[in-house]
Coordinates of N, CA and C in Angstrom, one line a residue:
P25 N 153.9 -143.8 -95.1 CA 153.6 -142.4 -94.7 C 153.2 -141.6 -95.9
Q26 N 152.5 -140.5 -95.7 CA 152.1 -139.7 -96.8 C 153.2 -138.7 -97.2
D27 N 153.2 -138.4 -98.5 CA 154.1 -137.4 -99.0 C 153.9 -136.1 -98.3
R28 N 154.9 -135.5 -97.7 CA 154.8 -134.3 -97.0 C 154.7 -133.1 -97.9
G29 N 155.1 -133.3 -99.2 CA 155.0 -132.2 -100.2 C 156.1 -131.2 -100.1
T30 N 157.2 -131.4 -99.3 CA 158.3 -130.5 -99.2 C 159.5 -131.1 -99.6
A31 N 160.3 -130.4 -100.4 CA 161.5 -131.0 -101.0 C 162.6 -131.3 -99.9
Y32 N 163.3 -132.4 -100.1 CA 164.4 -132.6 -99.3 C 165.6 -131.8 -99.8
R33 N 166.0 -130.8 -99.0 CA 167.1 -129.9 -99.4 C 168.1 -129.9 -98.3
R34 N 169.1 -130.7 -98.5 CA 170.1 -130.9 -97.4 C 170.8 -129.6 -97.1
H35 N 170.9 -128.6 -98.1 CA 171.7 -127.4 -97.9 C 170.8 -126.2 -97.6
H36 N 169.5 -126.5 -97.5 CA 168.5 -125.4 -97.1 C 167.6 -125.9 -96.1
P37 N 168.1 -126.2 -94.9 CA 167.3 -126.7 -93.8 C 166.3 -125.6 -93.3
S38 N 165.1 -126.1 -92.8 CA 164.2 -125.1 -92.3 C 164.8 -124.4 -91.1
P39 N 164.6 -123.1 -91.0 CA 165.1 -122.3 -89.8 C 164.6 -122.9 -88.5
V40 N 165.5 -123.1 -87.6 CA 165.1 -123.7 -86.3 C 165.7 -122.8 -85.2
P41 N 164.8 -122.2 -84.4 CA 165.4 -121.3 -83.3 C 166.3 -122.1 -82.4
A42 N 167.5 -121.5 -82.1 CA 168.4 -122.2 -81.3 C 169.0 -121.3 -80.2
P43 N 169.0 -121.7 -78.9 CA 169.5 -120.9 -77.9 C 171.0 -120.7 -77.9
M44 N 171.7 -121.7 -78.6 CA 173.1 -121.7 -78.6 C 173.6 -120.9 -79.8
S45 N 174.8 -120.4 -79.8 CA 175.4 -119.7 -80.9 C 175.7 -120.8 -82.0
E46 N 176.0 -120.3 -83.2 CA 176.2 -121.2 -84.3 C 177.3 -122.2 -84.0
T47 N 178.4 -121.6 -83.5 CA 179.6 -122.4 -83.2 C 179.3 -123.5 -82.1
Q48 N 178.6 -123.1 -81.1 CA 178.2 -124.1 -80.1 C 177.3 -125.2 -80.6
A49 N 176.3 -124.8 -81.5 CA 175.4 -125.7 -82.0 C 176.1 -126.7 -83.0
Q50 N 177.1 -126.2 -83.7 CA 177.9 -127.0 -84.6 C 178.7 -128.0 -83.8
Q51 N 179.3 -127.6 -82.8 CA 180.2 -128.5 -82.0 C 179.3 -129.5 -81.3
A52 N 178.1 -129.1 -80.9 CA 177.2 -130.1 -80.2 C 176.8 -131.2 -81.2
F53 N 176.5 -130.8 -82.5 CA 176.2 -131.8 -83.5 C 177.3 -132.7 -83.8
I54 N 178.5 -132.2 -83.9 CA 179.7 -133.0 -84.1 C 179.9 -134.0 -82.9
S55 N 179.7 -133.5 -81.7 CA 179.8 -134.3 -80.6 C 178.8 -135.4 -80.5
E56 N 177.6 -135.1 -81.1 CA 176.5 -136.1 -81.1 C 176.8 -137.3 -82.1
V57 N 177.4 -136.9 -83.2 CA 177.7 -137.8 -84.3 C 179.0 -138.6 -84.1
A58 N 180.0 -138.0 -83.5 CA 181.3 -138.6 -83.4 C 181.4 -140.0 -82.8
P59 N 180.7 -140.3 -81.6 CA 180.8 -141.6 -81.1 C 180.3 -142.7 -82.1
G60 N 179.2 -142.4 -82.8 CA 178.7 -143.4 -83.8 C 179.7 -143.5 -84.9
A61 N 180.3 -142.4 -85.3 CA 181.2 -142.4 -86.4 C 182.5 -143.2 -86.1
R62 N 182.9 -143.1 -84.9 CA 184.1 -143.9 -84.4 C 183.7 -145.4 -84.4
A63 N 182.5 -145.6 -83.9 CA 182.1 -147.0 -83.8 C 182.0 -147.6 -85.2
A64 N 181.5 -146.9 -86.2 CA 181.4 -147.3 -87.5 C 182.8 -147.5 -88.2
Q65 N 183.7 -146.7 -87.8 CA 185.1 -146.9 -88.3 C 185.7 -148.2 -87.8
R66 N 185.5 -148.5 -86.5 CA 186.0 -149.7 -85.9 C 185.3 -150.9 -86.6
R67 N 184.0 -150.8 -86.8 CA 183.2 -152.0 -87.3 C 183.4 -152.2 -88.8
Y68 N 183.4 -151.1 -89.6 CA 183.3 -151.2 -91.0 C 184.5 -150.6 -91.7
G69 N 185.4 -149.8 -91.0 CA 186.5 -149.2 -91.7 C 186.3 -147.9 -92.3
V70 N 185.1 -147.4 -92.3 CA 184.8 -146.1 -92.9 C 185.4 -145.0 -92.0
P71 N 186.2 -144.1 -92.6 CA 186.8 -143.0 -91.8 C 185.8 -142.2 -91.0
A72 N 186.0 -142.0 -89.7 CA 185.1 -141.3 -88.9 C 185.0 -139.8 -89.4
A73 N 186.1 -139.3 -89.9 CA 186.1 -137.9 -90.3 C 185.1 -137.7 -91.5
V74 N 185.1 -138.7 -92.4 CA 184.2 -138.6 -93.6 C 182.8 -138.8 -93.1
T75 N 182.5 -139.7 -92.2 CA 181.2 -139.9 -91.7 C 180.6 -138.6 -91.1
I76 N 181.4 -138.0 -90.3 CA 180.9 -136.7 -89.7 C 180.7 -135.6 -90.7
A77 N 181.7 -135.5 -91.7 CA 181.5 -134.5 -92.7 C 180.3 -134.8 -93.6
Q78 N 180.0 -136.0 -93.9 CA 178.8 -136.3 -94.7 C 177.5 -136.0 -93.9
A79 N 177.5 -136.3 -92.6 CA 176.4 -136.0 -91.7 C 176.1 -134.5 -91.7
I80 N 177.2 -133.7 -91.6 CA 177.0 -132.3 -91.6 C 176.5 -131.8 -93.0
D81 N 177.1 -132.3 -94.1 CA 176.7 -131.9 -95.4 C 175.3 -132.3 -95.8
E82 N 175.0 -133.6 -95.5 CA 173.7 -134.1 -96.0 C 172.5 -133.6 -95.2
S83 N 172.8 -133.3 -93.9 CA 171.6 -133.0 -93.0 C 171.5 -131.5 -92.7
G84 N 172.5 -130.7 -93.2 CA 172.5 -129.3 -92.8 C 172.6 -129.1 -91.3
W85 N 173.7 -129.8 -90.7 CA 173.9 -129.8 -89.3 C 172.7 -130.4 -88.5
G86 N 172.1 -131.4 -89.1 CA 171.0 -132.1 -88.4 C 169.7 -131.3 -88.4
Q87 N 169.6 -130.3 -89.2 CA 168.4 -129.5 -89.2 C 167.4 -129.8 -90.4
S88 N 167.8 -130.6 -91.3 CA 166.9 -130.9 -92.4 C 165.7 -131.7 -91.9
E89 N 164.7 -131.7 -92.6 CA 163.4 -132.4 -92.2 C 163.7 -133.9 -92.1
L90 N 164.5 -134.4 -93.1 CA 164.8 -135.8 -93.1 C 165.6 -136.2 -91.9
A91 N 166.5 -135.4 -91.4 CA 167.3 -135.7 -90.2 C 166.5 -135.5 -89.0
A92 N 165.8 -134.4 -88.9 CA 165.1 -134.0 -87.6 C 163.9 -135.0 -87.3
Q93 N 163.2 -135.3 -88.4 CA 162.0 -136.1 -88.2 C 162.2 -137.6 -88.4
D94 N 163.1 -138.0 -89.3 CA 163.3 -139.4 -89.6 C 164.6 -140.0 -89.3
H95 N 165.5 -139.2 -88.6 CA 166.8 -139.6 -88.1 C 167.7 -140.1 -89.3
N96 N 167.4 -139.6 -90.5 CA 168.3 -140.0 -91.6 C 169.3 -138.9 -91.9
L97 N 170.5 -139.1 -91.4 CA 171.5 -138.0 -91.5 C 172.2 -138.0 -92.8
F98 N 172.1 -139.0 -93.7 CA 172.9 -139.1 -94.8 C 172.1 -139.2 -96.1
G99 N 170.9 -138.9 -96.1 CA 170.1 -138.8 -97.4 C 170.0 -140.2 -98.1
I100 N 170.1 -141.3 -97.3 CA 170.1 -142.6 -97.9 C 168.7 -143.0 -98.4
K101 N 168.6 -143.4 -99.6 CA 167.3 -143.8 -100.2 C 166.9 -145.2 -99.9
G102 N 165.7 -145.6 -100.0 CA 165.2 -146.9 -99.8 C 164.3 -147.0 -98.6
T103 N 164.3 -148.3 -98.0 CA 163.5 -148.5 -96.9 C 164.4 -148.8 -95.7
G104 N 164.2 -148.1 -94.6 CA 165.0 -148.3 -93.4 C 164.3 -149.1 -92.4
P105 N 165.0 -149.3 -91.2 CA 164.4 -150.1 -90.1 C 163.0 -149.6 -89.7
A106 N 162.8 -148.3 -89.8 CA 161.5 -147.7 -89.4 C 160.6 -147.4 -90.6
G107 N 161.0 -147.9 -91.8 CA 160.1 -147.6 -93.0 C 160.8 -146.6 -93.9
S108 N 160.0 -145.9 -94.7 CA 160.5 -144.9 -95.7 C 159.6 -143.8 -95.7
V109 N 160.1 -142.7 -96.3 CA 159.2 -141.5 -96.5 C 159.5 -140.9 -97.9
P110 N 158.5 -140.7 -98.7 CA 158.7 -140.1 -100.0 C 158.9 -138.6 -100.0
L111 N 159.9 -138.1 -100.6 CA 160.1 -136.7 -100.6 C 160.6 -136.2 -102.0
P112 N 160.3 -135.0 -102.5 CA 160.8 -134.5 -103.7 C 162.3 -134.2 -103.5
T113 N 163.1 -134.3 -104.5 CA 164.6 -134.1 -104.4 C 165.1 -133.7 -105.7
Q114 N 166.4 -133.5 -105.8 CA 167.1 -133.1 -107.0 C 168.3 -134.1 -107.3
E115 N 168.5 -134.3 -108.6 CA 169.7 -135.0 -109.0 C 170.4 -134.2 -110.1
Y116 N 171.7 -134.5 -110.2 CA 172.4 -133.9 -111.3 C 172.5 -134.9 -112.5
V117 N 172.0 -134.4 -113.7 CA 172.0 -135.2 -114.9 C 172.7 -134.4 -115.9
N118 N 173.8 -135.0 -116.4 CA 174.6 -134.2 -117.4 C 175.0 -132.8 -116.9
G119 N 175.3 -132.8 -115.6 CA 175.7 -131.5 -115.0 C 174.6 -130.5 -114.7
Q120 N 173.3 -130.9 -114.9 CA 172.2 -130.0 -114.7 C 171.3 -130.6 -113.6
P121 N 170.8 -129.7 -112.7 CA 169.9 -130.2 -111.6 C 168.5 -130.6 -112.2
V122 N 168.0 -131.7 -111.8 CA 166.7 -132.2 -112.3 C 165.9 -132.6 -111.1
S123 N 164.6 -132.1 -111.0 CA 163.7 -132.4 -109.9 C 163.1 -133.7 -110.1
T124 N 163.0 -134.5 -109.0 CA 162.4 -135.8 -109.1 C 161.9 -136.1 -107.7
S125 N 161.5 -137.4 -107.4 CA 161.1 -137.7 -106.1 C 161.6 -139.1 -105.8
A126 N 161.8 -139.4 -104.5 CA 162.3 -140.7 -104.1 C 161.9 -141.0 -102.7
A127 N 162.0 -142.3 -102.4 CA 161.7 -142.8 -101.0 C 163.0 -142.8 -100.2
F128 N 163.0 -142.2 -99.0 CA 164.2 -142.1 -98.2 C 164.0 -143.0 -96.9
R129 N 165.1 -143.6 -96.5 CA 165.0 -144.5 -95.3 C 164.7 -143.7 -94.0
V130 N 163.9 -144.4 -93.2 CA 163.6 -143.8 -91.9 C 164.2 -144.7 -90.8
Y131 N 164.7 -144.1 -89.8 CA 165.4 -144.8 -88.7 C 164.8 -144.5 -87.3
H132 N 165.0 -145.3 -86.4 CA 164.5 -145.1 -85.0 C 165.3 -144.1 -84.3
N133 N 166.6 -144.0 -84.6 CA 167.4 -143.0 -83.9 C 168.7 -142.7 -84.8
V134 N 169.5 -141.8 -84.3 CA 170.7 -141.4 -85.1 C 171.7 -142.5 -85.1
A135 N 171.9 -143.2 -84.0 CA 172.9 -144.3 -84.0 C 172.6 -145.3 -85.1
E136 N 171.3 -145.6 -85.3 CA 170.9 -146.6 -86.3 C 171.3 -146.0 -87.7
S137 N 171.1 -144.7 -87.9 CA 171.4 -144.1 -89.2 C 172.9 -144.2 -89.5
I138 N 173.7 -143.9 -88.5 CA 175.2 -143.9 -88.7 C 175.7 -145.3 -89.0
D139 N 175.1 -146.3 -88.3 CA 175.6 -147.7 -88.5 C 175.2 -148.1 -89.9
D140 N 174.0 -147.8 -90.3 CA 173.5 -148.2 -91.7 C 174.4 -147.6 -92.8
H141 N 174.8 -146.3 -92.5 CA 175.7 -145.6 -93.5 C 177.0 -146.3 -93.6
G142 N 177.6 -146.7 -92.5 CA 178.9 -147.4 -92.5 C 178.8 -148.8 -93.2
R143 N 177.7 -149.5 -92.9 CA 177.4 -150.8 -93.6 C 177.3 -150.6 -95.1
L144 N 176.6 -149.6 -95.5 CA 176.3 -149.3 -96.9 C 177.7 -149.1 -97.7
L145 N 178.5 -148.2 -97.1 CA 179.8 -147.9 -97.8 C 180.7 -149.1 -97.8
A146 N 180.7 -149.9 -96.7 CA 181.7 -151.0 -96.6 C 181.3 -152.2 -97.4
R147 N 180.0 -152.5 -97.5 CA 179.5 -153.7 -98.1 C 178.9 -153.6 -99.5
S148 N 178.6 -152.4 -100.0 CA 178.1 -152.2 -101.3 C 179.3 -152.1 -102.3
G149 N 179.2 -152.8 -103.4 CA 180.3 -152.8 -104.3 C 180.5 -151.5 -105.0
Y150 N 179.6 -150.6 -104.9 CA 179.7 -149.2 -105.5 C 180.9 -148.4 -104.9
Y151 N 181.3 -148.8 -103.7 CA 182.2 -147.9 -103.0 C 183.6 -148.6 -102.8
E152 N 183.9 -149.6 -103.6 CA 185.1 -150.3 -103.5 C 186.4 -149.4 -103.6
Q153 N 186.3 -148.4 -104.5 CA 187.5 -147.5 -104.6 C 187.7 -146.7 -103.3
A154 N 186.6 -146.2 -102.8 CA 186.6 -145.4 -101.5 C 187.2 -146.3 -100.4
M155 N 186.7 -147.5 -100.3 CA 187.1 -148.4 -99.2 C 188.6 -148.7 -99.3
A156 N 189.1 -148.8 -100.6 CA 190.5 -149.1 -100.8 C 191.4 -148.0 -100.2
D157 N 190.8 -146.7 -100.1 CA 191.5 -145.6 -99.6 C 191.1 -145.2 -98.2
R158 N 190.6 -146.2 -97.4 CA 190.0 -145.9 -96.1 C 191.0 -145.4 -95.1
Q159 N 192.3 -145.6 -95.3 CA 193.3 -145.1 -94.4 C 193.6 -143.6 -94.8
H160 N 193.0 -143.1 -95.8 CA 193.3 -141.7 -96.3 C 191.9 -141.0 -96.5
P161 N 191.4 -140.4 -95.4 CA 190.0 -139.8 -95.5 C 189.8 -138.8 -96.7
D162 N 190.8 -138.0 -97.1 CA 190.6 -137.1 -98.2 C 190.4 -137.9 -99.5
R163 N 191.2 -138.9 -99.7 CA 191.0 -139.8 -100.9 C 189.7 -140.5 -100.9
F164 N 189.3 -141.0 -99.7 CA 188.0 -141.6 -99.5 C 186.9 -140.7 -99.9
A165 N 186.9 -139.5 -99.4 CA 185.9 -138.5 -99.7 C 185.9 -138.2 -101.2
A166 N 187.0 -138.0 -101.8 CA 187.1 -137.7 -103.3 C 186.5 -138.8 -104.1
A167 N 186.7 -140.1 -103.6 CA 186.2 -141.3 -104.4 C 184.7 -141.4 -104.3
L168 N 184.0 -140.6 -103.4 CA 182.6 -140.7 -103.3 C 181.9 -139.8 -104.4
T169 N 182.6 -138.9 -105.0 CA 182.1 -138.0 -106.0 C 181.6 -138.8 -107.2
G170 N 180.3 -138.6 -107.6 CA 179.7 -139.2 -108.7 C 179.3 -140.6 -108.4
V171 N 179.5 -141.1 -107.2 CA 179.1 -142.4 -106.8 C 178.0 -142.3 -105.7
Y172 N 178.4 -141.7 -104.6 CA 177.5 -141.5 -103.5 C 176.5 -140.4 -103.8
A173 N 177.0 -139.4 -104.4 CA 176.2 -138.2 -104.8 C 176.6 -137.8 -106.2
T174 N 175.6 -137.2 -106.9 CA 175.8 -136.8 -108.3 C 176.4 -135.4 -108.3
D175 N 176.5 -134.7 -107.2 CA 177.2 -133.4 -107.2 C 178.6 -133.5 -107.6
P176 N 179.1 -132.9 -108.6 CA 180.5 -133.0 -109.1 C 181.5 -132.4 -108.1
N177 N 181.0 -131.6 -107.1 CA 181.9 -131.0 -106.1 C 181.7 -131.7 -104.7
Y178 N 181.1 -132.9 -104.7 CA 180.7 -133.5 -103.4 C 182.0 -133.8 -102.6
G179 N 183.0 -134.5 -103.2 CA 184.2 -134.8 -102.4 C 184.9 -133.6 -101.9
A180 N 185.0 -132.6 -102.8 CA 185.7 -131.3 -102.4 C 185.0 -130.7 -101.2
S181 N 183.7 -130.7 -101.2 CA 182.9 -130.2 -100.1 C 183.2 -130.9 -98.8
L182 N 183.2 -132.2 -98.9 CA 183.5 -133.0 -97.7 C 184.9 -132.7 -97.1
I183 N 185.9 -132.6 -98.0 CA 187.3 -132.3 -97.6 C 187.3 -130.9 -97.0
S184 N 186.6 -130.0 -97.5 CA 186.6 -128.6 -96.9 C 186.1 -128.7 -95.5
L185 N 185.0 -129.4 -95.3 CA 184.4 -129.6 -93.9 C 185.4 -130.3 -93.0
M186 N 186.1 -131.3 -93.5 CA 187.0 -132.1 -92.6 C 188.1 -131.2 -92.2
R187 N 188.6 -130.3 -93.0 CA 189.7 -129.4 -92.7 C 189.2 -128.2 -91.8
R188 N 188.1 -127.7 -92.2 CA 187.6 -126.5 -91.4 C 187.4 -126.9 -89.9
Y189 N 186.8 -128.1 -89.7 CA 186.5 -128.5 -88.3 C 187.4 -129.5 -87.7
D190 N 188.6 -129.7 -88.4 CA 189.6 -130.7 -88.0 C 189.0 -132.0 -87.6
L191 N 188.2 -132.6 -88.5 CA 187.5 -133.8 -88.2 C 188.4 -135.0 -88.1
S192 N 189.6 -134.8 -88.7 CA 190.6 -136.0 -88.6 C 190.9 -136.4 -87.2
R193 N 190.7 -135.5 -86.2 CA 191.0 -135.9 -84.9 C 190.1 -136.9 -84.3
Y194 N 189.0 -137.2 -85.0 CA 188.1 -138.2 -84.5 C 188.5 -139.6 -85.1
G195 N 189.4 -139.6 -86.1 CA 189.8 -140.9 -86.7 C 191.0 -141.5 -85.9
T196 N 191.7 -142.4 -86.6 CA 192.9 -143.0 -86.0 C 194.1 -142.0 -86.0
P197 N 195.0 -142.1 -85.1 CA 196.2 -141.1 -85.1 C 196.9 -141.1 -86.5
A198 N 197.0 -142.3 -87.1 CA 197.7 -142.3 -88.4 C 196.9 -141.6 -89.5
Q199 N 195.6 -141.7 -89.5 CA 194.8 -141.0 -90.4 C 194.9 -139.5 -90.2
G200 N 194.9 -139.0 -89.0 CA 195.0 -137.6 -88.7 C 196.3 -137.0 -89.1
Q201 N 197.4 -137.7 -88.9 CA 198.7 -137.2 -89.3 C 198.8 -137.2 -90.8
A202 N 198.3 -138.2 -91.5 CA 198.4 -138.3 -92.9 C 197.6 -137.1 -93.6
E203 N 196.4 -136.9 -93.1 CA 195.6 -135.8 -93.7 C 196.1 -134.4 -93.4
R204 N 196.7 -134.2 -92.2 CA 197.3 -132.9 -91.9 C 198.5 -132.7 -92.8
A205 N 199.3 -133.7 -93.0 CA 200.4 -133.6 -93.9 C 200.0 -133.3 -95.3
A206 N 198.9 -133.9 -95.7 CA 198.4 -133.7 -97.1 C 197.9 -132.3 -97.2
A207 N 197.2 -131.8 -96.2 CA 196.7 -130.4 -96.3 C 197.8 -129.4 -96.4
V208 N 198.9 -129.6 -95.8 CA 200.1 -128.7 -95.9 C 200.7 -128.8 -97.3
S209 N 200.9 -130.0 -97.8 CA 201.6 -130.2 -99.0 C 200.7 -129.7 -100.2
E210 N 199.4 -129.7 -100.0 CA 198.5 -129.3 -101.1 C 198.4 -127.8 -101.3
Q211 N 198.8 -127.0 -100.3 CA 198.7 -125.5 -100.4 C 199.4 -125.0 -101.6
G212 N 198.7 -124.3 -102.4 CA 199.3 -123.7 -103.6 C 199.4 -124.7 -104.8
N213 N 198.7 -125.9 -104.6 CA 198.8 -126.9 -105.7 C 197.4 -127.3 -106.1
P214 N 196.8 -126.6 -107.0 CA 195.4 -126.8 -107.3 C 195.2 -128.0 -108.3
S215 N 196.2 -128.7 -108.7 CA 196.1 -129.7 -109.7 C 195.9 -131.1 -109.2
I216 N 195.7 -131.2 -107.8 CA 195.5 -132.6 -107.3 C 194.1 -133.0 -107.6
P217 N 193.9 -134.2 -108.2 CA 192.6 -134.7 -108.6 C 191.6 -134.7 -107.5
G218 N 190.4 -134.1 -107.7 CA 189.3 -134.1 -106.8 C 189.4 -133.1 -105.7
I219 N 190.5 -132.3 -105.7 CA 190.6 -131.2 -104.7 C 190.9 -129.9 -105.4
P220 N 190.0 -128.9 -105.3 CA 190.3 -127.6 -105.9 C 191.3 -126.8 -105.2
A221 N 191.7 -125.7 -105.8 CA 192.6 -124.8 -105.1 C 192.1 -124.4 -103.8
P222 N 192.9 -124.3 -102.7 CA 192.3 -124.0 -101.4 C 191.7 -122.6 -101.5
S223 N 190.5 -122.5 -100.8 CA 189.8 -121.2 -100.6 C 189.1 -121.3 -99.3
P224 N 188.7 -120.1 -98.8 CA 188.1 -120.1 -97.5 C 186.7 -120.8 -97.6
P225 N 186.5 -121.9 -96.8 CA 185.2 -122.6 -96.8 C 184.1 -121.8 -96.3
A226 N 182.9 -122.1 -96.8 CA 181.7 -121.4 -96.3 C 181.4 -121.8 -94.8
A227 N 180.7 -120.9 -94.1 CA 180.3 -121.3 -92.7 C 179.3 -122.4 -92.7
S228 N 178.5 -122.5 -93.7 CA 177.5 -123.6 -93.8 C 177.9 -124.6 -94.8
P229 N 177.3 -125.8 -94.8 CA 177.6 -126.8 -95.8 C 177.5 -126.2 -97.2
C230 N 178.4 -126.6 -98.1 CA 178.4 -126.2 -99.5 C 177.2 -126.6 -100.2
S231 N 176.7 -125.8 -101.2 CA 175.6 -126.2 -102.0 C 175.9 -127.3 -103.0
G232 N 174.9 -128.0 -103.4 CA 175.1 -129.1 -104.4 C 173.9 -129.9 -104.7
S233 N 174.0 -131.0 -105.4 CA 172.9 -131.8 -105.8 C 172.3 -132.6 -104.7
Q234 N 171.2 -133.2 -105.0 CA 170.7 -134.2 -104.1 C 171.3 -135.6 -104.5
L235 N 171.0 -136.6 -103.8 CA 171.7 -137.8 -103.9 C 171.1 -138.8 -104.9
A236 N 172.1 -139.6 -105.4 CA 171.7 -140.8 -106.2 C 172.4 -142.0 -105.7
R237 N 171.7 -142.9 -105.0 CA 172.3 -144.0 -104.4 C 172.2 -145.2 -105.3

């Protein structure tokens, strides 16, 4: 496909008119992604809560060009089952955003994107630390920082989303109980690695860098 000439900006999706309120649209997106996230958890062990949070963060609630046109919810680079699309993007290098371009995977549907994401995390050696913490979604998310994405706040952004929308309810009961207990114990303790002091999360996905896979 030809370069569309528009940057892939997961946190600045093109405005799309929606008949639903923001809350309704957000819940509709979560409901769309949740079945595939649960299936990926059963098949690959990737926490469903993290998968949903990444889908929200990477795709701007499904409204990014890459998600809407190419069914790529996670900003995964390379060639997908339906090919690839070249798009400008940004990476963090030495803490500074740098403009570049990359080929991103194209999928036939959302389910294919979610399954590929689970397979990538479970079978790529880059994510061994995250997979070792798969029973603890918060730790899993924190372990993705600097590996899945170059954004130094990536894990904290995912954790914020998981807590704001109670995404742990889509995982196993044990995971949900563990993360709710962790959320309570961490209040007032800003020194936990990978998790900043609690603050009110933004209504939209947090800003950050583009991805380096």
